[in-house]
Amino acid sequence: MNIITISREFGSGGRELGKRLAEILDYDYYDREIITEIAKRHNVDEDYVEHTLNNHVWQTYTLSFHHSFMSPIYINAPDVNLLREQRLVIEEIANNKKNCIIVGRNADVLLHDKNPLNLFICADMDAKIKRCQERATGDEKSFTYKQFKKMIKRIDKNRARTRYLIADGEWGNRNSYHLIINTTGWDIEQLSIALAEFVKRWFAEQNEK
Amino acid sequence: MNIITISREFGSGGRELGKRLAEILDYDYYDREIITEIAKRHNVDEDYVEHTLNNHVWQTYTLSFHHSFMSPIYINAPDVNLLREQRLVIEEIANNKKNCIIVGRNADVLLHDKNPLNLFICADMDAKIKRCQERATGDEKSFTYKQFKKMIKRIDKNRARTRYLIADGEWGNRNSYHLIINTTGWDIEQLSIALAEFVKRWFAEQNEK
């Protein structure tokens, strides 16, 4: 069974890339499906699950004690329950024994023992904002460049923090992934085709061992 | 004209990857050749050039001034001359108008205006030390794991610092490259083939624009 995890900067096109890659490779694809499953199990609204998982209520206290500083990070109890449920759902997906791609949700860390191929997708800020503008709905339609930039930074900061909760490796750092791809200048469809070839060769070699 | 630059962690296999990629793509390949050219022009020994460029004499002073700290970095004059010569040689290579791969020497920064494809090659520490052990000559043959680790860290620190001299983007950071590849678990020959396909598609798309 081959598992690909995709971590990504907001607006980098990581989700579209994952979807296209899954189509080309004929892999199962998981992204929003995980939220749906958690919502069903907890009998709560999908939007609530998504919002809660993407916007943790972080409380940071800086304590001074004998001239040394400690900065513990607290996370609200409901968040912890949803994070736990998310982990269980992702583990179940892996136990399906079917080739799959999982976007986001720290699946790279959670499934470490299954030897997934871990990709990180990024892009230049201008490219990310352009993508956000193109797919904007509701209030976001009137967002300025600056507002999009602020939103992207906030979301990515939360992603980095969530990873920090469960793993040592830094979010977006080269040491935490097999491949980091900057999508700026790529047509995502073309990139998917190029990446599919790359991925096939990787798994061919790993499964030979 | 397509230019590929390869920046790499010491021991990651970046040089071998570059060489194989150049063979597959039929590109010119530059690495040690740059050192040879600088040595010829300055009428000095190749080893002297290499040692000087790889081991800058850095002098860091930490100054305290009204409770604020400043840490300027100084570099010796002979180093600056060689660094300048290196820049000129790299610019001449780019002006040859032939497809090429340049390994190291901050060619990604120096040739920024030529729109090169910038790759960064890394690997896990264990894999890097294993590679160093396999190709060790002279004194290095009796190096311990710890000694190799120290050497790798020292060399990479110098590479990061040299980049810091001439560019804003951070060495090894995802924002500075198009693609970051961790070679751990790859056979470099297989990786070269996978990467060649990727590269071809990238340039096909860029040259279409």
Coordinates of C-alpha atoms in Angstrom, one line a residue:
Chain A
M1 CA 0.0 0.0 0.0
N2 CA 1.3 3.4 -1.0
I3 CA 0.4 6.5 1.0
I4 CA 1.2 10.0 -0.1
T5 CA 0.7 12.9 2.4
I6 CA 0.5 16.5 1.2
S7 CA 1.2 19.3 3.6
R8 CA 0.8 22.7 2.1
E9 CA 0.9 26.5 2.5
F10 CA -2.6 28.0 2.1
G11 CA -3.2 29.1 -1.5
S12 CA -0.2 27.1 -2.9
G13 CA -2.5 24.8 -5.0
G14 CA -1.6 21.7 -2.8
R15 CA -5.2 20.5 -2.7
E16 CA -5.7 20.8 -6.5
L17 CA -2.4 19.0 -7.0
G18 CA -3.4 16.2 -4.7
K19 CA -6.7 15.7 -6.4
R20 CA -5.1 15.6 -9.9
L21 CA -2.3 13.3 -8.7
A22 CA -4.9 10.9 -7.2
E23 CA -6.8 10.9 -10.5
I24 CA -3.6 10.1 -12.5
L25 CA -2.4 7.5 -10.1
D26 CA -5.9 6.1 -9.4
Y27 CA -5.4 6.5 -5.7
D28 CA -8.1 7.3 -3.1
Y29 CA -8.2 10.9 -2.1
Y30 CA -8.9 12.3 1.4
D31 CA -9.2 15.9 2.4
R32 CA -12.7 17.3 3.2
E33 CA -13.8 13.7 3.6
I34 CA -12.0 13.5 7.0
I35 CA -14.0 16.5 8.3
T36 CA -17.2 15.0 7.2
E37 CA -16.5 11.7 9.0
I38 CA -15.5 13.5 12.3
A39 CA -18.7 15.6 12.1
K40 CA -20.8 12.5 11.6
R41 CA -19.2 10.7 14.6
H42 CA -19.6 13.7 16.9
N43 CA -23.0 14.6 15.6
V44 CA -21.8 18.2 15.0
D45 CA -21.8 20.6 12.0
E46 CA -19.0 20.1 9.4
D47 CA -18.2 23.8 9.5
Y48 CA -17.8 23.7 13.2
V49 CA -15.3 20.9 13.0
E50 CA -13.4 22.6 10.2
H51 CA -13.3 25.9 11.9
T52 CA -12.3 24.4 15.3
L53 CA -9.5 22.3 13.8
N54 CA -8.2 25.2 11.7
N55 CA -8.5 27.9 14.4
H56 CA -7.3 26.5 17.7
V57 CA -7.9 28.7 20.7
W58 CA -4.3 29.0 21.7
Q59 CA -3.5 30.5 25.0
T60 CA 0.2 31.3 25.6
Y61 CA 1.4 32.5 28.9
T62 CA 4.9 33.7 29.4
L63 CA 6.0 32.9 32.9
S64 CA 9.1 34.3 34.6
F65 CA 10.6 32.1 37.3
H66 CA 14.0 32.8 38.8
H67 CA 15.1 34.7 35.6
S68 CA 14.2 31.7 33.3
F69 CA 11.2 31.9 31.0
M70 CA 8.7 29.2 30.1
S71 CA 6.2 29.5 27.3
P72 CA 3.7 26.6 27.6
I73 CA 1.0 26.4 25.0
Y74 CA -2.5 25.4 26.0
I75 CA -5.2 24.2 23.8
N76 CA -8.9 24.0 24.6
A77 CA -10.4 20.6 25.5
P78 CA -13.0 20.4 22.6
D79 CA -10.1 20.9 20.2
V80 CA -8.2 18.1 21.7
N81 CA -11.2 15.7 21.3
L82 CA -11.5 16.7 17.6
L83 CA -7.8 16.4 17.1
R84 CA -7.9 12.9 18.6
E85 CA -10.9 11.9 16.4
Q86 CA -9.0 13.2 13.4
R87 CA -6.1 11.0 14.2
L88 CA -8.3 8.0 14.6
V89 CA -10.0 8.6 11.2
I90 CA -6.6 9.0 9.5
E91 CA -5.4 5.8 11.0
E92 CA -8.5 4.0 9.8
I93 CA -7.9 5.3 6.3
A94 CA -4.3 3.9 6.4
N95 CA -5.7 0.6 7.6
N96 CA -7.9 0.3 4.5
K97 CA -4.8 -0.9 2.8
K98 CA -5.6 1.0 -0.4
N99 CA -3.2 3.4 -2.1
C100 CA -4.2 6.9 -1.1
I101 CA -3.4 10.6 -0.9
I102 CA -4.2 12.5 2.3
V103 CA -4.1 16.3 2.2
G104 CA -3.2 18.2 5.3
R105 CA -4.0 17.3 8.9
N106 CA -0.4 16.2 9.8
A107 CA -1.0 12.8 8.2
D108 CA 2.8 12.7 7.6
V109 CA 3.4 12.6 11.3
L110 CA 0.4 10.5 12.3
L111 CA 1.2 7.8 9.7
H112 CA 5.0 7.9 10.2
D113 CA 5.1 4.1 10.8
K114 CA 3.5 3.4 7.4
N115 CA 6.4 5.1 5.5
P116 CA 4.3 7.5 3.5
L117 CA 5.8 9.7 0.8
N118 CA 5.6 13.1 2.4
L119 CA 5.3 16.1 0.1
F120 CA 5.2 19.8 1.1
I121 CA 3.7 22.3 -1.4
C122 CA 4.5 26.0 -1.2
A123 CA 4.4 29.0 -3.5
D124 CA 5.5 32.6 -3.6
M125 CA 3.2 35.0 -1.7
D126 CA 2.0 36.8 -4.9
A127 CA 1.1 33.5 -6.5
K128 CA -0.8 32.4 -3.4
I129 CA -2.7 35.6 -3.2
K130 CA -3.6 35.4 -6.9
R131 CA -5.0 31.9 -6.3
C132 CA -7.0 33.0 -3.3
Q133 CA -8.4 35.9 -5.3
E134 CA -9.5 33.7 -8.1
R135 CA -11.4 31.3 -5.9
A136 CA -12.8 33.8 -3.4
T137 CA -16.4 33.5 -2.3
G138 CA -18.5 35.6 0.1
D139 CA -16.7 38.3 2.1
E140 CA -13.3 37.3 0.6
K141 CA -14.4 38.6 -2.8
S142 CA -13.8 42.2 -1.5
F143 CA -10.5 41.3 0.3
T144 CA -7.5 43.5 -0.5
Y145 CA -4.0 42.1 -1.2
K146 CA -3.1 42.9 2.4
Q147 CA -6.1 41.1 3.8
F148 CA -5.4 38.0 1.9
K149 CA -1.7 38.1 3.0
K150 CA -2.8 38.4 6.6
M151 CA -5.3 35.5 6.2
I152 CA -2.7 33.2 4.6
K153 CA -0.1 34.0 7.3
R154 CA -2.7 33.3 10.1
I155 CA -3.8 30.0 8.6
D156 CA -0.3 28.8 8.0
K157 CA 0.8 29.9 11.5
N158 CA -2.0 27.7 12.9
R159 CA -0.9 24.8 10.7
A160 CA 2.7 25.1 12.0
R161 CA 1.5 25.3 15.6
T162 CA -0.8 22.2 15.2
R163 CA 2.2 20.3 13.9
Y164 CA 4.3 21.5 16.7
L165 CA 1.8 19.9 19.1
I166 CA 2.4 16.4 17.9
A167 CA 5.9 16.3 16.3
D168 CA 9.5 17.5 16.6
G169 CA 10.1 18.2 12.9
E170 CA 9.3 21.7 11.9
W171 CA 6.3 22.4 9.5
G172 CA 7.6 23.3 6.1
N173 CA 11.3 22.6 7.0
R174 CA 13.2 20.5 4.5
N175 CA 14.1 17.9 7.1
S176 CA 10.5 17.0 7.6
Y177 CA 9.6 16.0 4.0
H178 CA 10.8 13.9 1.1
L179 CA 10.0 16.6 -1.5
I180 CA 9.2 20.3 -1.2
I181 CA 7.7 21.8 -4.4
N182 CA 7.2 25.4 -5.1
T183 CA 4.2 25.6 -7.5
T184 CA 4.9 29.2 -8.7
G185 CA 5.3 29.2 -12.5
W186 CA 3.7 25.7 -12.8
D187 CA 0.4 24.9 -14.4
I188 CA -0.9 22.5 -11.7
E189 CA -2.0 20.0 -14.4
Q190 CA 1.4 19.8 -15.9
L191 CA 3.0 19.6 -12.5
S192 CA 0.7 16.7 -11.5
I193 CA 1.9 14.7 -14.6
A194 CA 5.5 15.4 -13.8
L195 CA 5.0 14.5 -10.2
A196 CA 3.1 11.3 -11.0
E197 CA 6.2 10.0 -12.8
F198 CA 8.4 10.9 -9.9
V199 CA 6.1 9.3 -7.4
K200 CA 5.8 6.0 -9.4
R201 CA 9.6 5.7 -9.5
W202 CA 9.8 6.4 -5.7
F203 CA 7.3 3.7 -4.8
A204 CA 8.8 1.2 -7.3
E205 CA 12.1 1.5 -5.5
Q206 CA 10.7 1.5 -2.0
N207 CA 8.6 -1.6 -2.7
E208 CA 11.6 -3.4 -4.2
K209 CA 13.5 -3.2 -0.9
Chain B
M1 CA 19.0 28.2 -22.8
N2 CA 18.1 26.1 -19.7
I3 CA 20.1 26.5 -16.5
I4 CA 19.8 24.2 -13.5
T5 CA 21.5 25.2 -10.3
I6 CA 22.0 22.6 -7.5
S7 CA 22.6 23.7 -4.0
R8 CA 23.1 20.9 -1.5
E9 CA 23.9 19.8 2.0
F10 CA 27.4 18.2 2.2
G11 CA 27.1 14.4 1.8
S12 CA 23.6 14.5 0.3
G13 CA 24.6 13.2 -3.1
G14 CA 23.8 16.5 -4.8
R15 CA 27.0 16.4 -6.9
E16 CA 26.4 12.8 -8.1
L17 CA 22.8 13.7 -8.9
G18 CA 23.9 16.8 -10.9
K19 CA 26.4 14.8 -12.9
R20 CA 23.9 12.0 -13.7
L21 CA 21.2 14.5 -14.5
A22 CA 23.6 16.4 -16.9
E23 CA 24.4 13.0 -18.7
I24 CA 20.7 12.1 -19.1
L25 CA 19.7 15.6 -20.3
D26 CA 22.9 16.2 -22.3
Y27 CA 23.6 19.4 -20.4
D28 CA 27.1 20.9 -19.7
Y29 CA 28.1 20.3 -16.1
Y30 CA 30.1 22.7 -13.9
D31 CA 31.4 22.0 -10.4
R32 CA 35.1 21.6 -9.9
E33 CA 35.6 23.2 -13.3
I34 CA 34.9 26.6 -11.8
I35 CA 37.6 26.1 -9.2
T36 CA 40.1 25.1 -11.9
E37 CA 39.3 28.3 -13.9
I38 CA 39.7 30.6 -10.9
A39 CA 43.0 29.0 -10.0
K40 CA 44.2 29.4 -13.6
R41 CA 43.3 33.1 -13.7
H42 CA 44.9 33.9 -10.3
N43 CA 47.8 31.7 -11.0
V44 CA 47.3 29.9 -7.7
D45 CA 46.8 26.3 -6.6
E46 CA 43.4 24.7 -7.1
D47 CA 43.4 23.4 -3.5
Y48 CA 44.1 26.8 -2.2
V49 CA 41.1 28.2 -4.1
E50 CA 38.8 25.5 -3.0
H51 CA 39.9 25.6 0.6
T52 CA 39.6 29.4 0.7
L53 CA 36.2 29.5 -0.8
N54 CA 34.9 26.7 1.4
N55 CA 36.4 27.9 4.6
H56 CA 36.1 31.6 4.9
V57 CA 37.9 33.2 7.7
W58 CA 34.9 34.6 9.4
Q59 CA 35.4 37.0 12.3
T60 CA 32.3 37.6 14.3
Y61 CA 32.3 40.3 17.0
T62 CA 29.5 40.6 19.4
L63 CA 29.4 44.2 20.5
S64 CA 27.3 45.6 23.3
F65 CA 26.1 49.1 22.9
H66 CA 23.5 50.7 25.2
H67 CA 22.1 47.3 25.9
S68 CA 21.6 46.4 22.3
F69 CA 23.7 43.8 20.5
M70 CA 25.2 43.9 17.1
S71 CA 26.9 40.9 15.4
P72 CA 28.6 42.1 12.2
I73 CA 30.3 39.5 10.0
Y74 CA 33.7 40.3 8.4
I75 CA 35.3 38.4 5.6
N76 CA 39.0 38.6 4.6
A77 CA 40.1 40.5 1.6
P78 CA 41.6 37.6 -0.4
D79 CA 38.3 35.7 0.0
V80 CA 36.4 38.6 -1.4
N81 CA 38.6 38.6 -4.6
L82 CA 38.1 34.9 -5.1
L83 CA 34.4 35.2 -4.5
R84 CA 34.3 38.0 -7.1
E85 CA 36.2 35.8 -9.6
Q86 CA 33.8 33.0 -9.0
R87 CA 30.9 35.2 -9.8
L88 CA 32.5 36.3 -13.0
V89 CA 33.3 32.7 -14.1
I90 CA 29.7 31.7 -13.4
E91 CA 28.3 34.6 -15.4
E92 CA 30.5 33.6 -18.3
I93 CA 29.2 30.1 -18.2
A94 CA 25.7 31.5 -18.4
N95 CA 26.6 33.6 -21.3
N96 CA 27.8 30.6 -23.2
K97 CA 24.1 30.1 -24.0
K98 CA 24.3 26.4 -23.6
N99 CA 22.0 24.3 -21.4
C100 CA 24.0 23.6 -18.2
I101 CA 23.9 22.4 -14.6
I102 CA 26.0 24.3 -12.0
V103 CA 26.6 22.7 -8.7
G104 CA 27.0 24.9 -5.6
R105 CA 28.6 28.3 -5.4
N106 CA 25.3 30.2 -5.1
A107 CA 24.7 30.1 -8.8
D108 CA 21.0 30.3 -8.1
V109 CA 21.5 33.8 -6.6
L110 CA 24.2 34.9 -9.1
L111 CA 22.1 33.9 -12.1
H112 CA 18.8 35.0 -10.8
D113 CA 18.1 37.1 -13.9
K114 CA 18.5 34.1 -16.2
N115 CA 15.6 32.3 -14.5
P116 CA 17.4 29.1 -13.6
L117 CA 15.6 26.1 -12.2
N118 CA 16.9 26.0 -8.6
L119 CA 17.2 22.7 -6.8
F120 CA 18.2 22.1 -3.2
I121 CA 19.4 18.6 -2.3
C122 CA 19.3 17.4 1.3
A123 CA 19.4 14.1 3.2
D124 CA 19.0 12.8 6.7
M125 CA 22.2 13.0 8.8
D126 CA 22.7 9.2 9.0
A127 CA 22.5 9.0 5.2
K128 CA 25.0 11.8 4.7
I129 CA 27.5 10.3 7.1
K130 CA 27.2 6.9 5.4
R131 CA 27.9 8.6 2.1
C132 CA 30.9 10.4 3.6
Q133 CA 32.2 7.2 5.1
E134 CA 32.0 5.4 1.7
R135 CA 34.0 8.0 -0.2
A136 CA 36.5 8.9 2.6
T137 CA 40.1 9.3 1.7
G138 CA 43.2 10.2 3.7
D139 CA 42.6 11.3 7.3
E140 CA 38.8 11.0 6.9
K141 CA 39.1 7.2 6.6
S142 CA 39.6 7.0 10.4
F143 CA 36.8 9.6 11.2
T144 CA 34.2 8.6 13.7
Y145 CA 30.4 9.2 13.2
K146 CA 30.7 12.2 15.5
Q147 CA 33.7 13.7 13.5
F148 CA 31.8 13.3 10.2
K149 CA 28.8 15.0 11.8
K150 CA 30.9 17.9 13.0
M151 CA 32.5 18.2 9.6
I152 CA 29.2 18.2 7.7
K153 CA 27.7 20.8 10.1
R154 CA 30.8 23.0 9.7
I155 CA 30.8 22.9 5.9
D156 CA 27.0 23.5 5.7
K157 CA 27.3 26.4 8.1
N158 CA 29.8 28.0 5.8
R159 CA 27.7 27.5 2.8
A160 CA 24.7 29.1 4.6
R161 CA 26.9 32.0 5.6
T162 CA 28.3 32.6 2.1
R163 CA 24.8 32.7 0.8
Y164 CA 23.9 35.1 3.5
L165 CA 26.6 37.4 2.2
I166 CA 25.0 37.8 -1.2
A167 CA 21.3 37.1 -0.9
D168 CA 18.3 37.7 1.3
G169 CA 16.7 34.2 0.8
E170 CA 17.9 31.7 3.4
W171 CA 20.1 28.7 2.4
G172 CA 18.0 25.5 2.4
N173 CA 14.8 27.3 3.1
R174 CA 11.8 26.4 0.9
N175 CA 11.2 29.9 -0.2
S176 CA 14.6 30.1 -2.0
Y177 CA 14.2 27.1 -4.4
H178 CA 11.8 25.5 -6.9
L179 CA 12.3 22.0 -5.6
I180 CA 13.9 20.6 -2.4
I181 CA 14.7 16.9 -2.6
N182 CA 15.6 14.6 0.3
T183 CA 17.8 11.8 -1.3
T184 CA 17.4 9.5 1.7
G185 CA 16.0 6.2 0.5
W186 CA 16.7 7.0 -3.1
D187 CA 19.2 5.3 -5.4
I188 CA 20.7 8.4 -7.0
E189 CA 20.6 6.8 -10.5
Q190 CA 16.8 6.2 -10.2
L191 CA 16.3 9.7 -8.7
S192 CA 18.2 11.2 -11.6
I193 CA 15.8 9.5 -14.1
A194 CA 12.7 10.6 -12.2
L195 CA 14.1 14.1 -11.9
A196 CA 15.0 14.4 -15.5
E197 CA 11.4 13.9 -16.5
F198 CA 10.4 16.5 -14.0
V199 CA 12.9 19.0 -15.3
K200 CA 12.0 18.4 -19.0
R201 CA 8.4 19.2 -18.2
W202 CA 9.3 22.3 -16.2
F203 CA 11.4 23.8 -19.1
A204 CA 8.9 22.8 -21.7
E205 CA 6.3 24.9 -19.8
Q206 CA 8.6 27.8 -19.1
N207 CA 9.8 28.1 -22.7
E208 CA 6.3 28.0 -23.9
K209 CA 5.5 31.3 -22.0

